[in-house]
XYZ file of C-alpha atoms in Angstrom:
560
model
C 1.584 33.172 -16.470
C 5.609 32.987 -16.524
C 7.387 35.119 -19.299
C 10.991 35.101 -18.953
C 13.292 36.391 -21.774
C 16.851 35.602 -21.869
C 18.984 37.828 -22.495
C 22.589 38.728 -25.569
C 24.809 38.294 -23.760
C 27.136 41.273 -24.579
C 23.679 43.893 -24.316
C 24.621 41.805 -20.582
C 27.571 41.966 -20.476
C 26.946 45.750 -21.703
C 24.023 46.439 -18.392
C 26.533 45.551 -16.144
C 28.952 47.658 -17.630
C 27.103 50.415 -16.794
C 25.294 49.438 -13.880
C 28.776 48.779 -12.018
C 30.330 52.191 -13.174
C 26.729 53.938 -11.520
C 26.985 52.712 -8.063
C 30.495 53.882 -8.788
C 29.923 56.943 -8.666
C 27.000 57.534 -7.240
C 29.268 55.915 -3.491
C 27.401 52.987 -3.743
C 28.911 49.966 -0.698
C 31.528 48.075 -1.227
C 28.799 45.641 -0.822
C 26.968 45.933 -3.927
C 29.849 45.695 -6.437
C 31.155 43.100 -5.173
C 28.020 41.497 -6.259
C 27.612 42.824 -9.581
C 31.707 41.328 -9.566
C 30.508 38.415 -8.966
C 27.119 38.385 -11.521
C 29.409 39.284 -14.027
C 31.644 36.714 -14.031
C 28.972 33.889 -13.336
C 27.227 36.061 -16.656
C 31.234 35.836 -17.598
C 30.922 31.641 -17.794
C 28.011 30.972 -18.894
C 26.901 29.888 -15.397
C 23.701 31.763 -15.210
C 21.840 35.135 -17.118
C 19.644 37.785 -17.285
C 16.560 38.043 -18.818
C 13.569 39.961 -19.022
C 10.811 38.001 -16.080
C 6.684 38.798 -15.733
C 3.688 37.543 -14.652
C 0.265 37.309 -15.278
C -2.282 35.552 -14.240
C -5.688 34.420 -15.625
C -8.617 34.655 -14.373
C -12.226 34.057 -14.945
C -15.081 34.236 -13.586
C -19.505 33.668 -14.503
C -20.181 37.309 -13.816
C -18.527 40.818 -14.454
C -19.492 41.500 -9.969
C -17.380 37.475 -9.749
C -14.894 39.405 -11.051
C -14.710 41.969 -9.702
C -14.599 39.616 -7.615
C -11.829 37.191 -7.463
C -9.762 40.394 -8.426
C -10.192 41.919 -5.462
C -9.763 38.854 -3.638
C -6.706 37.837 -5.852
C -4.513 40.498 -5.614
C -5.301 41.067 -1.916
C -3.605 37.824 -1.628
C -0.618 37.722 -3.944
C 0.606 41.656 -2.266
C -0.316 39.588 1.383
C 2.246 37.336 -0.130
C 5.498 40.239 -0.836
C 4.261 40.026 -4.364
C 3.874 43.126 -6.437
C 0.068 42.689 -8.130
C -2.542 44.542 -10.110
C -5.503 44.429 -11.218
C -4.467 44.778 -15.341
C -6.968 47.728 -17.486
C -4.648 48.325 -20.081
C -2.703 45.590 -23.100
C -5.117 43.172 -21.719
C -3.516 41.102 -24.509
C -0.454 41.676 -24.033
C -1.089 39.930 -20.671
C -2.956 37.342 -22.131
C -0.109 36.519 -24.975
C 2.235 36.292 -23.022
C 1.614 32.413 -21.111
C 3.063 31.361 -25.220
C 5.990 30.381 -24.872
C 8.799 34.103 -26.708
C 6.124 36.538 -26.214
C 7.337 38.289 -23.301
C 4.935 41.486 -24.324
C 4.309 42.453 -20.816
C 4.303 45.736 -19.932
C 5.573 45.233 -16.954
C 9.244 43.721 -16.453
C 12.039 43.073 -14.355
C 15.483 41.630 -14.848
C 16.019 39.212 -12.791
C 18.572 35.760 -13.149
C 18.035 31.857 -15.091
C 18.713 31.246 -11.445
C 15.819 33.717 -9.285
C 13.674 32.128 -12.373
C 14.152 28.333 -12.296
C 13.607 29.282 -8.067
C 10.016 31.531 -8.215
C 8.377 28.865 -11.239
C 6.766 25.454 -10.440
C 7.761 23.737 -13.367
C 4.360 22.174 -13.287
C 4.237 21.285 -16.441
C 7.892 18.474 -15.946
C 6.473 17.490 -12.927
C 3.899 14.138 -12.627
C 0.952 13.765 -11.019
C -0.148 9.744 -12.005
C -3.478 9.086 -14.183
C -7.264 10.179 -12.004
C -8.837 8.013 -13.945
C -8.640 4.463 -16.641
C -7.594 3.111 -14.304
C -6.898 -0.728 -13.946
C -9.997 -0.508 -11.695
C -11.744 3.122 -11.868
C -10.217 6.065 -11.719
C -7.470 6.624 -8.054
C -7.558 5.319 -5.278
C -6.563 8.531 -3.610
C -5.151 13.047 -3.960
C -2.372 13.855 -2.466
C -1.180 17.155 -2.502
C 2.569 16.749 -4.467
C 5.535 19.208 -3.447
C 4.546 21.824 -6.303
C 1.379 22.008 -4.834
C -0.374 20.531 -7.706
C -2.965 17.033 -6.964
C -0.698 13.872 -7.257
C -2.924 10.539 -7.917
C -2.082 8.500 -6.186
C -1.996 4.330 -7.424
C -1.344 1.406 -6.740
C -1.621 -0.412 -10.929
C 0.623 0.759 -13.352
C -0.395 2.516 -16.249
C -3.486 0.549 -18.301
C -6.726 1.550 -20.078
C -9.571 0.441 -17.318
C -10.459 -3.450 -17.377
C -6.615 -3.994 -18.387
C -4.400 -6.170 -16.550
C -1.887 -4.253 -14.988
C 1.049 -4.869 -12.337
C -0.266 -3.762 -9.509
C 1.843 -4.825 -6.270
C 3.373 -2.889 -3.967
C 6.190 -2.725 -1.862
C 5.288 -0.200 1.792
C 8.507 0.899 3.310
C 9.177 2.885 6.243
C 9.784 2.826 10.063
C 7.974 2.684 13.428
C 6.756 5.816 13.954
C 7.461 6.577 9.984
C 3.269 5.824 9.797
C 3.002 3.279 7.379
C 0.232 1.317 9.057
C -2.097 4.624 8.770
C -0.759 5.289 5.261
C -2.394 1.510 5.168
C -5.206 1.879 6.678
C -6.430 4.873 4.780
C -5.207 3.492 0.901
C -7.169 0.044 2.049
C -10.859 2.203 2.643
C -10.048 4.301 0.117
C -9.685 0.822 -2.586
C -12.810 0.493 -1.511
C -13.924 1.982 -4.491
C -13.535 -0.730 -6.573
C -16.120 -3.348 -5.015
C -18.161 -0.759 -7.788
C -17.812 0.101 -11.334
C -16.592 -2.278 -13.461
C -16.581 -3.187 -17.021
C -19.791 -4.005 -19.089
C -17.046 -7.634 -19.952
C -16.756 -8.921 -16.543
C -19.570 -11.537 -15.708
C -21.510 -11.146 -12.280
C -19.803 -13.262 -10.605
C -16.530 -11.687 -10.660
C -17.462 -8.111 -10.279
C -16.887 -7.571 -6.981
C -13.694 -6.268 -4.640
C -12.186 -8.807 -1.048
C -9.160 -6.958 0.963
C -7.601 -9.516 2.714
C -5.364 -7.496 5.384
C -2.843 -9.851 7.368
C -1.802 -8.201 10.277
C 1.345 -7.614 12.840
C 0.188 -6.603 16.887
C -3.256 -6.042 15.129
C -2.150 -2.569 13.638
C -5.158 -2.837 11.701
C -7.814 -4.159 14.013
C -9.782 -0.989 15.407
C -9.803 0.694 11.338
C -10.607 -3.009 10.565
C -14.145 -3.790 12.146
C -14.675 -0.085 12.115
C -15.101 -0.675 8.509
C -17.844 -3.975 8.239
C -15.455 -5.647 8.125
C -14.045 -9.772 9.715
C -11.243 -9.655 11.894
C -10.021 -12.972 12.467
C -7.566 -13.433 15.462
C -6.342 -16.843 16.012
C -5.135 -17.628 19.399
C -3.072 -20.212 21.188
C -5.109 -23.247 22.855
C -8.191 -21.097 21.374
C -10.996 -23.398 19.113
C -9.304 -21.001 15.811
C -13.119 -21.687 13.792
C -11.589 -22.842 11.211
C -12.309 -26.384 9.194
C -10.885 -26.824 6.155
C -12.667 -29.907 5.518
C -16.307 -28.264 5.578
C -14.262 -24.943 3.145
C -14.052 -28.716 1.048
C -16.726 -30.182 1.420
C -18.531 -26.679 -0.116
C -17.317 -26.256 -2.737
C -18.169 -29.671 -4.063
C -21.743 -28.110 -3.372
C -21.120 -24.544 -5.335
C -20.994 -24.384 -8.940
C -16.809 -24.036 -9.054
C -15.608 -25.626 -11.857
C -14.767 -29.174 -11.942
C -10.542 -28.271 -11.302
C -11.554 -26.211 -8.606
C -12.979 -28.341 -6.628
C -10.714 -31.216 -6.819
C -8.129 -27.741 -5.841
C -9.836 -27.833 -2.720
C -9.655 -31.445 -1.975
C -5.844 -31.853 -2.873
C -5.068 -28.490 0.194
C -6.501 -30.613 2.342
C -5.067 -33.191 1.514
C -1.670 -31.648 1.321
C -2.872 -30.147 4.898
C -3.915 -32.886 6.865
C -0.494 -35.432 5.199
C 1.790 -32.080 6.706
C 0.036 -32.484 10.016
C -0.007 -36.465 9.542
C 4.054 -35.423 8.855
C 6.668 -35.326 12.115
C 9.002 -32.422 11.744
C 12.458 -34.510 11.734
C 10.300 -36.033 8.185
C 10.044 -32.571 6.807
C 12.974 -30.856 4.316
C 14.080 -27.489 4.713
C 10.298 -26.198 2.490
C 8.477 -28.562 4.844
C 7.300 -31.439 2.623
C 7.208 -35.128 3.973
C 9.971 -37.240 3.266
C 9.583 -40.469 4.839
C 5.459 -40.271 4.295
C 4.966 -44.865 3.568
C 2.977 -44.587 0.112
C 1.118 -47.234 1.675
C -0.443 -44.880 4.624
C -0.214 -41.502 1.824
C -2.646 -43.378 0.567
C -4.734 -43.934 2.401
C -4.974 -40.526 4.209
C -5.549 -39.029 0.386
C -8.636 -41.794 0.354
C -9.890 -40.826 3.152
C -9.732 -37.418 3.568
C -11.825 -37.477 0.014
C -14.329 -39.978 1.671
C -15.101 -36.907 3.835
C -15.440 -34.214 2.218
C -17.268 -35.701 -0.513
C -19.653 -38.020 1.619
C -22.226 -35.520 2.196
C -22.177 -36.366 6.464
C -21.890 -33.826 9.400
C -18.399 -32.408 9.740
C -18.281 -31.152 12.856
C -14.140 -32.676 13.849
C -13.509 -33.698 11.161
C -10.222 -34.884 12.327
C -11.193 -37.120 15.232
C -13.257 -38.953 12.141
C -10.863 -39.148 9.748
C -8.653 -40.991 13.046
C -12.131 -43.787 13.476
C -11.789 -43.934 10.025
C -8.749 -45.420 9.813
C -9.585 -49.128 12.368
C -6.091 -49.199 12.914
C -4.411 -50.468 15.848
C -4.592 -47.303 18.307
C -0.848 -48.319 19.843
C 1.475 -47.520 16.483
C 3.667 -45.577 17.369
C 3.726 -45.157 13.178
C 0.520 -45.428 12.551
C -2.043 -43.126 11.138
C -3.554 -42.741 14.928
C -0.248 -41.974 16.329
C 0.389 -39.398 14.239
C -3.393 -37.606 14.274
C -4.180 -37.377 17.701
C -1.619 -34.752 18.650
C -4.795 -31.854 16.283
C -7.455 -34.204 17.637
C -10.336 -33.984 20.337
C -10.777 -36.877 20.533
C -7.384 -37.788 22.325
C -7.149 -34.626 23.911
C -4.383 -33.538 21.473
C -2.273 -30.498 22.270
C -2.783 -28.718 19.122
C -6.255 -30.170 19.355
C -7.717 -26.000 18.390
C -6.241 -25.565 15.515
C -8.134 -28.068 12.355
C -10.432 -29.995 14.757
C -14.319 -27.359 15.181
C -17.309 -27.812 13.485
C -18.198 -27.354 10.730
C -18.351 -24.193 10.051
C -14.985 -22.516 8.953
C -14.024 -18.916 9.921
C -12.770 -17.554 6.951
C -15.611 -15.720 4.121
C -13.676 -14.910 1.081
C -17.423 -14.123 0.567
C -15.995 -9.632 2.729
C -15.485 -7.049 1.199
C -12.801 -6.486 3.779
C -11.097 -9.774 6.448
C -7.891 -8.687 8.675
C -6.056 -11.773 9.998
C -3.796 -11.301 12.791
C -0.632 -13.640 13.435
C 1.038 -11.690 16.681
C 0.517 -15.477 18.140
C 1.898 -17.796 15.911
C 3.404 -16.624 13.861
C 6.773 -17.094 16.682
C 5.606 -20.211 17.417
C 7.033 -23.041 14.941
C 4.385 -25.978 16.404
C 0.864 -24.608 14.445
C 2.933 -22.025 12.196
C 3.431 -24.021 8.799
C 0.574 -25.127 9.179
C -2.140 -22.108 10.195
C -0.060 -20.650 7.533
C -0.718 -22.666 5.185
C -4.249 -23.160 5.388
C -5.029 -18.939 5.118
C -2.281 -18.323 2.246
C -4.092 -21.400 0.492
C -6.949 -19.836 0.965
C -6.472 -17.401 -0.258
C -5.153 -17.655 -3.997
C -8.115 -20.001 -3.718
C -10.208 -16.642 -3.398
C -7.960 -15.122 -6.177
C -10.582 -15.673 -9.586
C -10.893 -12.461 -11.242
C -12.559 -10.765 -8.966
C -10.982 -6.985 -7.214
C -8.757 -8.143 -5.407
C -6.218 -6.612 -2.441
C -3.550 -8.967 -0.244
C -2.720 -6.853 2.177
C 0.674 -9.124 4.020
C 2.203 -6.010 7.231
C 5.839 -7.192 8.270
C 5.861 -9.148 5.425
C 9.217 -10.340 6.663
C 7.778 -12.281 10.075
C 4.851 -14.269 6.844
C 7.847 -15.013 4.491
C 10.148 -17.105 6.816
C 7.536 -19.700 6.540
C 8.762 -20.961 3.576
C 4.849 -22.472 2.893
C 4.066 -19.120 3.152
C 7.223 -17.487 0.461
C 6.342 -19.754 -1.935
C 2.797 -18.845 -2.153
C 3.981 -15.229 -2.539
C 6.536 -15.688 -4.314
C 3.952 -17.952 -7.278
C 0.880 -15.124 -6.431
C 3.695 -12.471 -7.181
C 4.461 -13.337 -10.414
C 0.207 -14.547 -11.596
C -1.768 -12.744 -9.751
C -1.995 -10.010 -11.890
C -3.469 -12.922 -15.026
C -6.605 -13.190 -11.450
C -6.825 -9.571 -10.997
C -5.066 -9.281 -8.293
C -2.654 -7.043 -6.088
C 0.092 -7.825 -2.684
C 0.853 -5.028 -0.856
C 4.130 -6.745 1.177
C 4.795 -3.206 3.774
C 8.001 -3.421 6.585
C 9.837 -1.248 9.072
C 12.995 -3.140 8.655
C 13.905 -3.606 4.997
C 16.818 -5.959 6.448
C 14.557 -8.252 7.031
C 12.883 -8.811 3.775
C 16.304 -8.841 2.229
C 16.916 -11.964 4.209
C 13.446 -13.618 2.672
C 13.870 -16.096 0.261
C 11.585 -14.088 -2.113
C 13.231 -11.103 -1.946
C 14.490 -10.976 -5.720
C 11.707 -12.073 -6.313
C 10.087 -8.711 -4.812
C 12.403 -6.240 -6.485
C 11.525 -7.679 -10.085
C 7.916 -8.321 -9.318
C 6.329 -5.074 -6.938
C 6.617 -2.577 -10.085
C 5.687 0.824 -7.635
C 7.696 1.528 -4.152
C 6.744 3.479 -1.518
C 9.013 5.496 1.032
C 8.571 6.398 4.622
C 10.848 8.846 6.812
C 13.466 5.777 7.610
C 16.222 8.285 9.334
C 19.106 4.998 10.344
C 17.675 3.025 7.020
C 20.856 1.749 4.802
C 21.936 3.428 0.681
C 22.298 -0.958 -0.031
C 19.411 -2.186 0.968
C 17.705 0.160 -0.293
C 19.428 -0.440 -4.069
C 19.786 -4.381 -3.654
C 15.615 -4.357 -2.953
C 14.396 -1.137 -4.816
C 16.959 0.436 -6.978
C 16.494 3.783 -5.035
C 18.531 6.732 -6.237
C 21.861 8.686 -3.945
C 18.914 11.562 -3.372
C 16.070 9.070 -3.369
C 17.797 8.042 -0.176
C 19.010 11.185 1.192
C 14.961 11.968 0.199
C 13.567 9.031 2.608
C 16.242 9.377 5.621
C 15.613 13.331 5.641
C 12.855 14.504 3.775
C 9.953 12.679 4.881
C 7.914 14.211 7.028
C 4.322 13.339 6.396
C 5.470 13.076 3.060
C 5.621 10.055 1.302
C 8.145 8.800 -1.609
C 6.351 7.418 -4.115
C 8.249 4.925 -7.756
C 6.873 3.235 -10.237
C 8.893 2.166 -12.654
C 8.929 3.607 -16.148
C 8.376 6.593 -14.306
C 9.740 10.085 -12.156
C 9.578 9.689 -8.432
C 7.264 12.073 -6.510
C 7.406 13.655 -3.153
C 3.893 13.825 -2.288
C 2.033 15.304 0.911
C 0.627 12.578 3.556
C -0.147 15.521 6.108
C -3.085 13.877 7.993
C -3.219 17.445 10.025
C -6.766 18.706 11.836
C -8.157 15.332 11.616
C -9.769 14.347 14.740
C -7.823 12.585 17.080
C -10.083 8.896 16.761
C -9.586 8.959 13.718
C -6.623 8.183 13.644
C -6.254 5.777 16.162
C -9.020 4.231 14.817
C -6.593 4.422 11.843
C -4.005 2.335 13.654
C -4.597 0.153 16.380
C -2.225 0.654 19.771
C -2.974 -3.130 21.948
C -3.524 -1.049 24.926
C -7.125 -0.710 23.265
C -6.907 -4.595 21.943
C -9.442 -5.717 24.862
C -11.299 -3.109 24.798
C -11.798 -3.107 20.833
C -13.321 -7.296 21.886
C -15.714 -6.336 24.200
C -17.665 -3.586 21.863
C -17.401 -6.098 18.781
C -18.576 -8.391 21.363
C -22.014 -6.212 23.671
C -22.112 -4.054 20.835
C -24.851 -5.118 17.689
C -23.162 -3.994 14.196
C -25.437 -0.173 13.506
C -24.335 0.599 17.272
C -20.015 -1.088 17.817
C -19.418 2.087 14.785
C -20.436 4.712 17.370
C -18.871 2.424 20.603
C -16.104 3.041 18.552
C -15.482 6.661 17.723
C -16.696 7.212 22.073
C -14.114 4.856 23.366
C -11.362 6.733 20.705
C -12.342 10.594 21.595
C -11.970 9.688 25.534
C -8.884 9.097 24.651
C -5.615 11.228 26.430
C -2.235 10.881 26.422
C -1.012 7.270 28.123
């Protein structure tokens, strides 16, 4: 317990003058006199003061023997660190009550300056520790260590009561090598706890957790596989396993609401209309501008009949073309427009959606990863894939606990349809018990996105990792960072994060993973050199064996 009692200014001046005279009489060094002179000047100007300081530590134990041992260990540890520590044997009441303000009753006190005292104490009562429990989804995500070595309880949701709807959208910024992917993977894994412990008023069908990770360059591949999740790799020219018609037909056969059933059909209608619209017939948002009303009605009816017709939905684009019954030689007809996406015509993009009658996206799983490396830069297919993926994600935000992670978010948000979906999610997902986490290496790229203002307004939680090359104005525009916070981001975040949440003071917390075996760190952030090896493990091992195979692979890692 720290105890500090400032001295009366006049008493202090008299004491300094007396000490100065003693130094002169005793032939003290010139440096001592100069130091005392500076101290007297600072006191006279009111910059600092001196006071009586003492420190006591109260220990508790279950027995007298345990107490004796604890005292012995404590005194030994403090003395080893340079303190003058002794076990108290008298004036016990004084030591105890010294923890209260204005009770400078310690038998052993020393004079220290107010600056010394401020540097010495932890000021823990003024630190922001977060909430350990009773958050929107229960306990904190994980416990980190603050700068003053106290626990910091990491949360993405704004403070609220358990079960309450609270904004949890989060922006995560960190340069290459700062540990961004490792941080995202570790916190994603920690959020697995939210698959349990629901409020009593939550219906049984909503007592589940779904976490979707939109990946780039396979960074989360190893971690998602190791967690037992499903990782969807979409490769150009290879059947995607996506069949929107099969998904919509399955929705019709469930106990979904009529609105949900109609929405599923509408998603497929819009997707197919986009497929049938030539690139020069779309506006800047990807919407059709010259699709005839007759063709639109014909297409809508054919899609609806195919989905609700209780038929085999293998190769649905092929079935659509066969259903139109029009002249296949019409260059502007529906057949010609959809031919590039059809297997029966050997279309260039037949691998996109004209697949077997089982859709690969399964949001009943707890963890799903999707990698966009191969298609995000391909303007011929990216808009269609992104539209379907994010339409499905939005429909899965149905009141269950839902986490959507988008790594290198600027790349996904470059697509107008994705930007539209994410803007809507940021504004409305809170009501559907979902949070969105956007991460990127380059804040400049994210500022160039069409929804940068929405991101700034709708992400109350910001996580910063080190960025030596950051720009203050960019950080201020996107994240309202102060100059002091920016200095910390660029210079003071070695193995640490800066946590900033609206309405609370920013916190520096340690994210030091020293001591964790190398194979586990490599799992948390997958390097591209291991992608093919992980593919082999997934293909050749059972669910039980593949985790051990992954671990063994990473254990064999040398420097590369």
